[in-house]
Amino acid sequence: EPEVTQTPSHQVTQMGQEVILRCVPISNHLYFYWYRQILGQKVEFLVSFYNNEISEKSEIFDDQFSVERPDGSNFTLKIRSTKLEDSAMYFCASRVTSGNEQFFGPGTRLTVL
Amino acid sequence: GENVEQHPSTLSVQEGDSAVIKCTYSDSASNYFPWYKQELGKRPQLIIDIRSNVGEKKDQRIAVTLNKTAKHFSLHITETQPEDSAVYFCAHRGFQKLVFGTGTRLLVSP
Protein backbone atom coordinates (compact mmCIF):
# COMPACT_ATOMS: atom_id res chain seq x y z
CA GLU A 1 0.00 0.00 0.00
CA PRO A 2 1.42 3.42 -0.93
CA GLU A 3 2.55 5.59 1.97
CA VAL A 4 3.71 9.13 2.54
CA THR A 5 7.43 9.15 3.31
CA GLN A 6 9.50 11.78 5.11
CA THR A 7 13.21 12.45 5.52
CA PRO A 8 15.08 12.76 7.72
CA SER A 9 13.44 10.94 10.61
CA HIS A 10 15.34 13.11 13.08
CA GLN A 11 17.06 16.46 12.52
CA VAL A 12 19.14 18.23 15.12
CA THR A 13 20.10 21.83 14.43
CA GLN A 14 21.45 24.91 16.13
CA MET A 15 19.20 27.88 16.78
CA GLY A 16 19.31 30.30 13.85
CA GLN A 17 20.12 27.63 11.28
CA GLU A 18 17.98 26.81 8.27
CA VAL A 19 16.40 23.39 7.95
CA ILE A 20 14.57 21.70 5.10
CA LEU A 21 12.22 18.86 5.83
CA ARG A 22 11.33 16.61 2.95
CA CYS A 23 8.21 14.67 2.10
CA VAL A 24 7.17 12.43 -0.75
CA PRO A 25 3.36 12.38 -0.91
CA ILE A 26 1.43 9.46 -2.34
CA SER A 27 1.81 9.65 -6.10
CA ASN A 28 -1.77 10.37 -7.23
CA HIS A 29 -2.48 12.82 -4.40
CA LEU A 30 -2.77 16.50 -5.23
CA TYR A 31 -3.39 18.10 -1.83
CA PHE A 32 -0.43 18.38 0.51
CA TYR A 33 -0.19 19.49 4.12
CA TRP A 34 2.29 20.16 6.89
CA TYR A 35 1.36 19.77 10.54
CA ARG A 36 3.46 19.91 13.66
CA GLN A 37 3.14 18.34 17.07
CA ILE A 38 5.06 19.64 20.05
CA LEU A 39 5.89 16.79 22.42
CA GLY A 40 2.84 15.75 24.40
CA GLN A 41 0.51 18.18 22.68
CA LYS A 42 -2.04 18.10 19.90
CA VAL A 43 -1.38 18.11 16.18
CA GLU A 44 -1.43 21.65 14.75
CA PHE A 45 -2.01 22.66 11.14
CA LEU A 46 0.70 24.69 9.44
CA VAL A 47 -0.10 24.92 5.74
CA SER A 48 -1.97 23.33 2.85
CA PHE A 49 -0.76 23.32 -0.75
CA TYR A 50 -2.61 22.64 -3.99
CA ASN A 51 -1.89 23.35 -7.62
CA ASN A 52 1.55 24.74 -6.80
CA GLU A 53 0.35 27.32 -4.35
CA ILE A 54 -0.54 27.70 -0.70
CA SER A 55 -4.29 27.31 -0.24
CA GLU A 56 -4.43 27.90 3.51
CA LYS A 57 -1.97 28.64 6.30
CA SER A 58 -2.10 29.07 10.04
CA GLU A 59 -0.76 31.82 12.28
CA ILE A 60 2.18 29.58 13.09
CA PHE A 61 3.26 29.64 9.43
CA ASP A 62 4.96 33.02 9.47
CA ASP A 63 7.67 34.49 7.24
CA GLN A 64 10.22 32.05 8.62
CA PHE A 65 8.40 29.16 6.97
CA SER A 66 8.07 28.31 3.31
CA VAL A 67 6.95 25.33 1.25
CA GLU A 68 7.92 24.17 -2.16
CA ARG A 69 7.23 21.39 -4.61
CA PRO A 70 10.57 21.41 -6.40
CA ASP A 71 9.77 18.49 -8.68
CA GLY A 72 6.99 16.03 -9.39
CA SER A 73 7.44 14.02 -6.24
CA ASN A 74 8.91 16.04 -3.35
CA PHE A 75 7.18 18.52 -1.07
CA THR A 76 9.43 20.46 1.29
CA LEU A 77 9.06 22.63 4.37
CA LYS A 78 11.82 25.15 5.02
CA ILE A 79 12.39 26.97 8.27
CA ARG A 80 14.80 29.84 7.61
CA SER A 81 16.08 30.64 11.07
CA THR A 82 15.09 28.04 13.60
CA LYS A 83 14.06 28.91 17.13
CA LEU A 84 14.03 26.72 20.21
CA GLU A 85 10.24 26.65 20.06
CA ASP A 86 10.34 25.11 16.59
CA SER A 87 11.36 21.83 18.22
CA ALA A 88 8.54 19.44 17.41
CA MET A 89 7.51 16.50 15.27
CA TYR A 90 6.61 17.67 11.78
CA PHE A 91 4.14 15.58 9.83
CA CYS A 92 3.48 15.77 6.12
CA ALA A 93 0.11 14.59 4.82
CA SER A 94 -1.56 14.22 1.45
CA ARG A 95 -4.95 13.36 0.01
CA VAL A 96 -6.64 12.75 -3.30
CA THR A 97 -8.82 15.44 -4.82
CA SER A 98 -12.02 13.46 -4.40
CA GLY A 99 -11.36 12.09 -0.93
CA ASN A 100 -11.45 13.35 2.65
CA GLU A 101 -8.83 11.20 4.30
CA GLN A 102 -5.44 12.78 4.86
CA PHE A 103 -2.64 10.22 4.91
CA PHE A 104 0.15 11.11 7.30
CA GLY A 105 3.84 10.44 6.90
CA PRO A 106 5.96 9.04 9.76
CA GLY A 107 7.16 12.48 10.77
CA THR A 108 10.47 14.28 11.21
CA ARG A 109 11.52 15.03 14.75
CA LEU A 110 13.20 18.45 14.74
CA THR A 111 15.34 19.33 17.72
CA VAL A 112 16.64 22.90 17.93
CA LEU A 113 19.49 23.43 20.38
CA GLY B 1 -14.31 29.39 16.33
CA GLU B 2 -12.07 26.54 15.19
CA ASN B 3 -11.09 24.90 18.44
CA VAL B 4 -12.17 21.39 19.36
CA GLU B 5 -12.72 20.46 22.99
CA GLN B 6 -11.98 16.83 23.75
CA HIS B 7 -12.78 14.93 26.95
CA PRO B 8 -11.54 13.16 28.91
CA SER B 9 -7.81 13.85 28.69
CA THR B 10 -7.05 10.43 30.17
CA LEU B 11 -9.19 7.32 30.37
CA SER B 12 -8.32 4.08 32.13
CA VAL B 13 -10.47 1.00 31.57
CA GLN B 14 -10.27 -2.71 32.17
CA GLU B 15 -9.93 -5.02 29.21
CA GLY B 16 -13.36 -5.81 27.84
CA ASP B 17 -14.93 -2.56 29.04
CA SER B 18 -16.20 0.14 26.69
CA ALA B 19 -14.53 3.52 26.23
CA VAL B 20 -16.18 6.74 25.11
CA ILE B 21 -14.39 9.90 24.07
CA LYS B 22 -16.31 13.09 23.32
CA CYS B 23 -15.54 16.16 21.26
CA THR B 24 -17.27 19.48 20.79
CA TYR B 25 -16.57 21.87 17.94
CA SER B 26 -17.79 25.34 17.05
CA ASP B 27 -17.32 25.75 13.28
CA SER B 28 -20.72 25.28 11.63
CA ALA B 29 -19.05 24.78 8.25
CA SER B 30 -17.29 21.59 9.36
CA ASN B 31 -18.37 18.63 7.29
CA TYR B 32 -15.84 15.89 7.98
CA PHE B 33 -14.97 14.37 11.35
CA PRO B 34 -12.12 11.84 11.55
CA TRP B 35 -10.70 10.07 14.58
CA TYR B 36 -7.01 9.26 14.76
CA LYS B 37 -5.08 6.83 16.94
CA GLN B 38 -1.49 7.72 17.73
CA GLU B 39 0.94 5.35 19.37
CA LEU B 40 4.03 6.72 21.04
CA GLY B 41 6.43 8.20 18.51
CA LYS B 42 4.29 7.20 15.56
CA ARG B 43 2.15 9.01 13.01
CA PRO B 44 -1.58 9.62 13.58
CA GLN B 45 -3.54 6.82 11.95
CA LEU B 46 -7.14 7.19 10.86
CA ILE B 47 -9.39 4.68 12.59
CA ILE B 48 -12.83 5.92 11.57
CA ASP B 49 -14.41 9.00 10.07
CA ILE B 50 -17.87 10.39 9.48
CA ARG B 51 -19.34 13.01 7.20
CA SER B 52 -21.87 15.56 8.30
CA ASN B 53 -24.77 13.96 6.43
CA VAL B 54 -24.48 10.82 8.56
CA GLY B 55 -25.37 10.48 12.24
CA GLU B 56 -23.59 7.26 13.09
CA LYS B 57 -21.00 4.92 11.62
CA LYS B 58 -19.68 1.62 12.91
CA ASP B 59 -16.66 -0.50 12.05
CA GLN B 60 -16.37 -3.66 14.13
CA ARG B 61 -15.59 -2.55 17.72
CA ILE B 62 -15.42 1.15 16.85
CA ALA B 63 -18.30 3.52 16.29
CA VAL B 64 -18.64 7.25 15.87
CA THR B 65 -21.75 9.34 16.46
CA LEU B 66 -22.33 12.89 15.28
CA ASN B 67 -24.86 15.42 16.52
CA LYS B 68 -24.47 18.31 14.12
CA THR B 69 -27.10 20.44 15.83
CA ALA B 70 -25.28 20.26 19.15
CA LYS B 71 -21.86 20.21 17.46
CA HIS B 72 -20.84 17.07 19.34
CA PHE B 73 -19.23 13.90 18.10
CA SER B 74 -18.08 10.86 20.01
CA LEU B 75 -15.90 7.78 19.61
CA HIS B 76 -17.08 4.51 21.12
CA ILE B 77 -14.78 1.53 21.51
CA THR B 78 -16.36 -1.70 22.76
CA GLU B 79 -14.64 -4.79 24.14
CA THR B 80 -11.41 -2.86 24.64
CA GLN B 81 -8.11 -4.70 24.35
CA PRO B 82 -4.64 -3.76 25.66
CA GLU B 83 -3.55 -2.94 22.09
CA ASP B 84 -6.19 -0.20 22.02
CA SER B 85 -3.96 1.72 24.46
CA ALA B 86 -2.84 4.90 22.68
CA VAL B 87 -3.66 8.59 22.36
CA TYR B 88 -6.83 9.26 20.40
CA PHE B 89 -7.47 12.56 18.64
CA CYS B 90 -10.71 13.81 17.22
CA ALA B 91 -10.55 16.31 14.39
CA HIS B 92 -12.82 18.25 12.09
CA ARG B 93 -12.34 19.83 8.71
CA GLY B 94 -13.98 22.98 7.42
CA PHE B 95 -12.11 24.18 4.36
CA GLN B 96 -8.76 22.47 3.94
CA LYS B 97 -7.13 21.93 7.26
CA LEU B 98 -7.84 19.43 9.97
CA VAL B 99 -8.31 20.96 13.40
CA PHE B 100 -7.39 18.46 16.10
CA GLY B 101 -8.63 18.04 19.62
CA THR B 102 -6.26 17.93 22.55
CA GLY B 103 -6.16 14.14 22.68
CA THR B 104 -7.27 11.40 25.06
CA ARG B 105 -4.76 8.98 26.49
CA LEU B 106 -6.53 5.62 26.70
CA LEU B 107 -5.03 2.94 28.90
CA VAL B 108 -6.55 -0.53 28.76
CA SER B 109 -5.40 -2.76 31.59
CA PRO B 110 -5.41 -6.56 31.16
mmCIF file of C-alpha atoms in Angstrom:
data_model
loop_
_atom_site.group_PDB
_atom_site.id
_atom_site.type_symbol
_atom_site.label_atom_id
_atom_site.label_comp_id
_atom_site.label_asym_id
_atom_site.label_seq_id
_atom_site.Cartn_x
_atom_site.Cartn_y
_atom_site.Cartn_z
ATOM 1 C CA GLU A 1 0.000 0.000 0.000
ATOM 2 C CA PRO A 2 1.419 3.422 -0.931
ATOM 3 C CA GLU A 3 2.547 5.588 1.972
ATOM 4 C CA VAL A 4 3.710 9.132 2.537
ATOM 5 C CA THR A 5 7.429 9.152 3.309
ATOM 6 C CA GLN A 6 9.497 11.783 5.106
ATOM 7 C CA THR A 7 13.205 12.447 5.519
ATOM 8 C CA PRO A 8 15.082 12.765 7.719
ATOM 9 C CA SER A 9 13.436 10.938 10.606
ATOM 10 C CA HIS A 10 15.337 13.113 13.079
ATOM 11 C CA GLN A 11 17.060 16.458 12.522
ATOM 12 C CA VAL A 12 19.143 18.232 15.121
ATOM 13 C CA THR A 13 20.104 21.827 14.427
ATOM 14 C CA GLN A 14 21.446 24.912 16.130
ATOM 15 C CA MET A 15 19.204 27.883 16.783
ATOM 16 C CA GLY A 16 19.308 30.300 13.847
ATOM 17 C CA GLN A 17 20.125 27.629 11.276
ATOM 18 C CA GLU A 18 17.975 26.814 8.267
ATOM 19 C CA VAL A 19 16.399 23.392 7.950
ATOM 20 C CA ILE A 20 14.573 21.698 5.101
ATOM 21 C CA LEU A 21 12.218 18.862 5.834
ATOM 22 C CA ARG A 22 11.329 16.606 2.948
ATOM 23 C CA CYS A 23 8.211 14.668 2.104
ATOM 24 C CA VAL A 24 7.173 12.429 -0.752
ATOM 25 C CA PRO A 25 3.365 12.378 -0.909
ATOM 26 C CA ILE A 26 1.433 9.464 -2.344
ATOM 27 C CA SER A 27 1.806 9.653 -6.101
ATOM 28 C CA ASN A 28 -1.766 10.370 -7.227
ATOM 29 C CA HIS A 29 -2.477 12.819 -4.399
ATOM 30 C CA LEU A 30 -2.765 16.505 -5.235
ATOM 31 C CA TYR A 31 -3.392 18.104 -1.833
ATOM 32 C CA PHE A 32 -0.432 18.382 0.508
ATOM 33 C CA TYR A 33 -0.192 19.495 4.120
ATOM 34 C CA TRP A 34 2.288 20.156 6.889
ATOM 35 C CA TYR A 35 1.357 19.765 10.545
ATOM 36 C CA ARG A 36 3.460 19.914 13.660
ATOM 37 C CA GLN A 37 3.141 18.339 17.069
ATOM 38 C CA ILE A 38 5.057 19.638 20.054
ATOM 39 C CA LEU A 39 5.886 16.786 22.417
ATOM 40 C CA GLY A 40 2.845 15.746 24.403
ATOM 41 C CA GLN A 41 0.515 18.179 22.679
ATOM 42 C CA LYS A 42 -2.042 18.100 19.905
ATOM 43 C CA VAL A 43 -1.377 18.106 16.178
ATOM 44 C CA GLU A 44 -1.426 21.648 14.750
ATOM 45 C CA PHE A 45 -2.014 22.661 11.144
ATOM 46 C CA LEU A 46 0.699 24.689 9.437
ATOM 47 C CA VAL A 47 -0.096 24.921 5.735
ATOM 48 C CA SER A 48 -1.967 23.333 2.854
ATOM 49 C CA PHE A 49 -0.763 23.320 -0.747
ATOM 50 C CA TYR A 50 -2.606 22.636 -3.985
ATOM 51 C CA ASN A 51 -1.892 23.347 -7.616
ATOM 52 C CA ASN A 52 1.547 24.745 -6.798
ATOM 53 C CA GLU A 53 0.351 27.316 -4.349
ATOM 54 C CA ILE A 54 -0.544 27.702 -0.700
ATOM 55 C CA SER A 55 -4.287 27.308 -0.238
ATOM 56 C CA GLU A 56 -4.428 27.901 3.508
ATOM 57 C CA LYS A 57 -1.972 28.642 6.299
ATOM 58 C CA SER A 58 -2.101 29.072 10.040
ATOM 59 C CA GLU A 59 -0.761 31.824 12.275
ATOM 60 C CA ILE A 60 2.183 29.575 13.086
ATOM 61 C CA PHE A 61 3.256 29.639 9.431
ATOM 62 C CA ASP A 62 4.962 33.020 9.472
ATOM 63 C CA ASP A 63 7.672 34.489 7.238
ATOM 64 C CA GLN A 64 10.216 32.046 8.616
ATOM 65 C CA PHE A 65 8.402 29.159 6.971
ATOM 66 C CA SER A 66 8.067 28.310 3.305
ATOM 67 C CA VAL A 67 6.947 25.326 1.255
ATOM 68 C CA GLU A 68 7.924 24.165 -2.158
ATOM 69 C CA ARG A 69 7.226 21.391 -4.612
ATOM 70 C CA PRO A 70 10.568 21.409 -6.396
ATOM 71 C CA ASP A 71 9.768 18.487 -8.678
ATOM 72 C CA GLY A 72 6.991 16.029 -9.386
ATOM 73 C CA SER A 73 7.437 14.021 -6.235
ATOM 74 C CA ASN A 74 8.908 16.036 -3.351
ATOM 75 C CA PHE A 75 7.184 18.521 -1.065
ATOM 76 C CA THR A 76 9.429 20.461 1.291
ATOM 77 C CA LEU A 77 9.064 22.632 4.372
ATOM 78 C CA LYS A 78 11.822 25.145 5.019
ATOM 79 C CA ILE A 79 12.391 26.972 8.266
ATOM 80 C CA ARG A 80 14.796 29.840 7.607
ATOM 81 C CA SER A 81 16.082 30.644 11.066
ATOM 82 C CA THR A 82 15.095 28.039 13.601
ATOM 83 C CA LYS A 83 14.061 28.915 17.134
ATOM 84 C CA LEU A 84 14.033 26.717 20.213
ATOM 85 C CA GLU A 85 10.237 26.649 20.063
ATOM 86 C CA ASP A 86 10.337 25.108 16.587
ATOM 87 C CA SER A 87 11.360 21.831 18.221
ATOM 88 C CA ALA A 88 8.540 19.440 17.405
ATOM 89 C CA MET A 89 7.506 16.497 15.273
ATOM 90 C CA TYR A 90 6.613 17.670 11.778
ATOM 91 C CA PHE A 91 4.139 15.582 9.826
ATOM 92 C CA CYS A 92 3.477 15.773 6.121
ATOM 93 C CA ALA A 93 0.107 14.586 4.822
ATOM 94 C CA SER A 94 -1.560 14.222 1.447
ATOM 95 C CA ARG A 95 -4.948 13.364 0.015
ATOM 96 C CA VAL A 96 -6.636 12.754 -3.299
ATOM 97 C CA THR A 97 -8.823 15.436 -4.816
ATOM 98 C CA SER A 98 -12.022 13.458 -4.405
ATOM 99 C CA GLY A 99 -11.361 12.088 -0.929
ATOM 100 C CA ASN A 100 -11.451 13.349 2.647
ATOM 101 C CA GLU A 101 -8.826 11.201 4.305
ATOM 102 C CA GLN A 102 -5.437 12.777 4.861
ATOM 103 C CA PHE A 103 -2.641 10.219 4.915
ATOM 104 C CA PHE A 104 0.146 11.107 7.301
ATOM 105 C CA GLY A 105 3.843 10.444 6.905
ATOM 106 C CA PRO A 106 5.955 9.042 9.761
ATOM 107 C CA GLY A 107 7.162 12.483 10.771
ATOM 108 C CA THR A 108 10.474 14.278 11.206
ATOM 109 C CA ARG A 109 11.522 15.027 14.752
ATOM 110 C CA LEU A 110 13.197 18.448 14.742
ATOM 111 C CA THR A 111 15.342 19.330 17.724
ATOM 112 C CA VAL A 112 16.637 22.902 17.927
ATOM 113 C CA LEU A 113 19.491 23.427 20.380
ATOM 114 C CA GLY B 1 -14.313 29.391 16.325
ATOM 115 C CA GLU B 2 -12.073 26.540 15.186
ATOM 116 C CA ASN B 3 -11.095 24.900 18.438
ATOM 117 C CA VAL B 4 -12.172 21.388 19.363
ATOM 118 C CA GLU B 5 -12.717 20.460 22.993
ATOM 119 C CA GLN B 6 -11.977 16.831 23.754
ATOM 120 C CA HIS B 7 -12.784 14.928 26.949
ATOM 121 C CA PRO B 8 -11.536 13.164 28.913
ATOM 122 C CA SER B 9 -7.811 13.854 28.690
ATOM 123 C CA THR B 10 -7.053 10.428 30.170
ATOM 124 C CA LEU B 11 -9.194 7.317 30.372
ATOM 125 C CA SER B 12 -8.322 4.084 32.129
ATOM 126 C CA VAL B 13 -10.473 1.004 31.572
ATOM 127 C CA GLN B 14 -10.271 -2.710 32.168
ATOM 128 C CA GLU B 15 -9.934 -5.024 29.206
ATOM 129 C CA GLY B 16 -13.361 -5.806 27.840
ATOM 130 C CA ASP B 17 -14.933 -2.564 29.035
ATOM 131 C CA SER B 18 -16.203 0.145 26.694
ATOM 132 C CA ALA B 19 -14.528 3.515 26.229
ATOM 133 C CA VAL B 20 -16.183 6.735 25.112
ATOM 134 C CA ILE B 21 -14.391 9.900 24.070
ATOM 135 C CA LYS B 22 -16.306 13.086 23.325
ATOM 136 C CA CYS B 23 -15.541 16.162 21.257
ATOM 137 C CA THR B 24 -17.272 19.479 20.789
ATOM 138 C CA TYR B 25 -16.573 21.873 17.943
ATOM 139 C CA SER B 26 -17.787 25.345 17.055
ATOM 140 C CA ASP B 27 -17.320 25.748 13.282
ATOM 141 C CA SER B 28 -20.720 25.277 11.626
ATOM 142 C CA ALA B 29 -19.055 24.781 8.250
ATOM 143 C CA SER B 30 -17.293 21.591 9.363
ATOM 144 C CA ASN B 31 -18.375 18.625 7.286
ATOM 145 C CA TYR B 32 -15.839 15.886 7.980
ATOM 146 C CA PHE B 33 -14.971 14.374 11.347
ATOM 147 C CA PRO B 34 -12.116 11.845 11.555
ATOM 148 C CA TRP B 35 -10.696 10.067 14.581
ATOM 149 C CA TYR B 36 -7.005 9.259 14.761
ATOM 150 C CA LYS B 37 -5.084 6.829 16.936
ATOM 151 C CA GLN B 38 -1.490 7.716 17.734
ATOM 152 C CA GLU B 39 0.935 5.347 19.368
ATOM 153 C CA LEU B 40 4.032 6.722 21.041
ATOM 154 C CA GLY B 41 6.433 8.203 18.510
ATOM 155 C CA LYS B 42 4.289 7.199 15.562
ATOM 156 C CA ARG B 43 2.150 9.009 13.013
ATOM 157 C CA PRO B 44 -1.581 9.618 13.583
ATOM 158 C CA GLN B 45 -3.541 6.818 11.947
ATOM 159 C CA LEU B 46 -7.138 7.188 10.858
ATOM 160 C CA ILE B 47 -9.388 4.681 12.589
ATOM 161 C CA ILE B 48 -12.830 5.924 11.573
ATOM 162 C CA ASP B 49 -14.410 9.000 10.067
ATOM 163 C CA ILE B 50 -17.866 10.389 9.483
ATOM 164 C CA ARG B 51 -19.344 13.009 7.202
ATOM 165 C CA SER B 52 -21.875 15.562 8.300
ATOM 166 C CA ASN B 53 -24.768 13.962 6.425
ATOM 167 C CA VAL B 54 -24.482 10.817 8.561
ATOM 168 C CA GLY B 55 -25.374 10.480 12.240
ATOM 169 C CA GLU B 56 -23.585 7.256 13.094
ATOM 170 C CA LYS B 57 -21.000 4.923 11.620
ATOM 171 C CA LYS B 58 -19.679 1.618 12.911
ATOM 172 C CA ASP B 59 -16.661 -0.496 12.048
ATOM 173 C CA GLN B 60 -16.367 -3.658 14.131
ATOM 174 C CA ARG B 61 -15.590 -2.549 17.716
ATOM 175 C CA ILE B 62 -15.415 1.148 16.851
ATOM 176 C CA ALA B 63 -18.304 3.523 16.288
ATOM 177 C CA VAL B 64 -18.640 7.255 15.870
ATOM 178 C CA THR B 65 -21.745 9.343 16.459
ATOM 179 C CA LEU B 66 -22.334 12.890 15.283
ATOM 180 C CA ASN B 67 -24.865 15.418 16.523
ATOM 181 C CA LYS B 68 -24.465 18.307 14.119
ATOM 182 C CA THR B 69 -27.103 20.436 15.832
ATOM 183 C CA ALA B 70 -25.283 20.262 19.147
ATOM 184 C CA LYS B 71 -21.857 20.209 17.460
ATOM 185 C CA HIS B 72 -20.839 17.067 19.343
ATOM 186 C CA PHE B 73 -19.227 13.899 18.096
ATOM 187 C CA SER B 74 -18.082 10.856 20.010
ATOM 188 C CA LEU B 75 -15.904 7.778 19.610
ATOM 189 C CA HIS B 76 -17.083 4.514 21.119
ATOM 190 C CA ILE B 77 -14.784 1.528 21.514
ATOM 191 C CA THR B 78 -16.363 -1.698 22.758
ATOM 192 C CA GLU B 79 -14.640 -4.788 24.141
ATOM 193 C CA THR B 80 -11.411 -2.861 24.637
ATOM 194 C CA GLN B 81 -8.107 -4.696 24.346
ATOM 195 C CA PRO B 82 -4.638 -3.763 25.656
ATOM 196 C CA GLU B 83 -3.550 -2.945 22.093
ATOM 197 C CA ASP B 84 -6.185 -0.199 22.023
ATOM 198 C CA SER B 85 -3.958 1.718 24.462
ATOM 199 C CA ALA B 86 -2.835 4.902 22.684
ATOM 200 C CA VAL B 87 -3.657 8.585 22.358
ATOM 201 C CA TYR B 88 -6.834 9.265 20.403
ATOM 202 C CA PHE B 89 -7.471 12.563 18.636
ATOM 203 C CA CYS B 90 -10.705 13.805 17.218
ATOM 204 C CA ALA B 91 -10.554 16.311 14.395
ATOM 205 C CA HIS B 92 -12.817 18.247 12.089
ATOM 206 C CA ARG B 93 -12.339 19.825 8.715
ATOM 207 C CA GLY B 94 -13.976 22.981 7.417
ATOM 208 C CA PHE B 95 -12.113 24.184 4.359
ATOM 209 C CA GLN B 96 -8.758 22.472 3.936
ATOM 210 C CA LYS B 97 -7.127 21.930 7.257
ATOM 211 C CA LEU B 98 -7.836 19.429 9.966
ATOM 212 C CA VAL B 99 -8.308 20.961 13.402
ATOM 213 C CA PHE B 100 -7.391 18.465 16.097
ATOM 214 C CA GLY B 101 -8.630 18.036 19.618
ATOM 215 C CA THR B 102 -6.258 17.929 22.545
ATOM 216 C CA GLY B 103 -6.160 14.142 22.682
ATOM 217 C CA THR B 104 -7.272 11.401 25.058
ATOM 218 C CA ARG B 105 -4.763 8.982 26.491
ATOM 219 C CA LEU B 106 -6.534 5.620 26.700
ATOM 220 C CA LEU B 107 -5.033 2.939 28.902
ATOM 221 C CA VAL B 108 -6.547 -0.534 28.756
ATOM 222 C CA SER B 109 -5.401 -2.762 31.589
ATOM 223 C CA PRO B 110 -5.406 -6.555 31.162
#
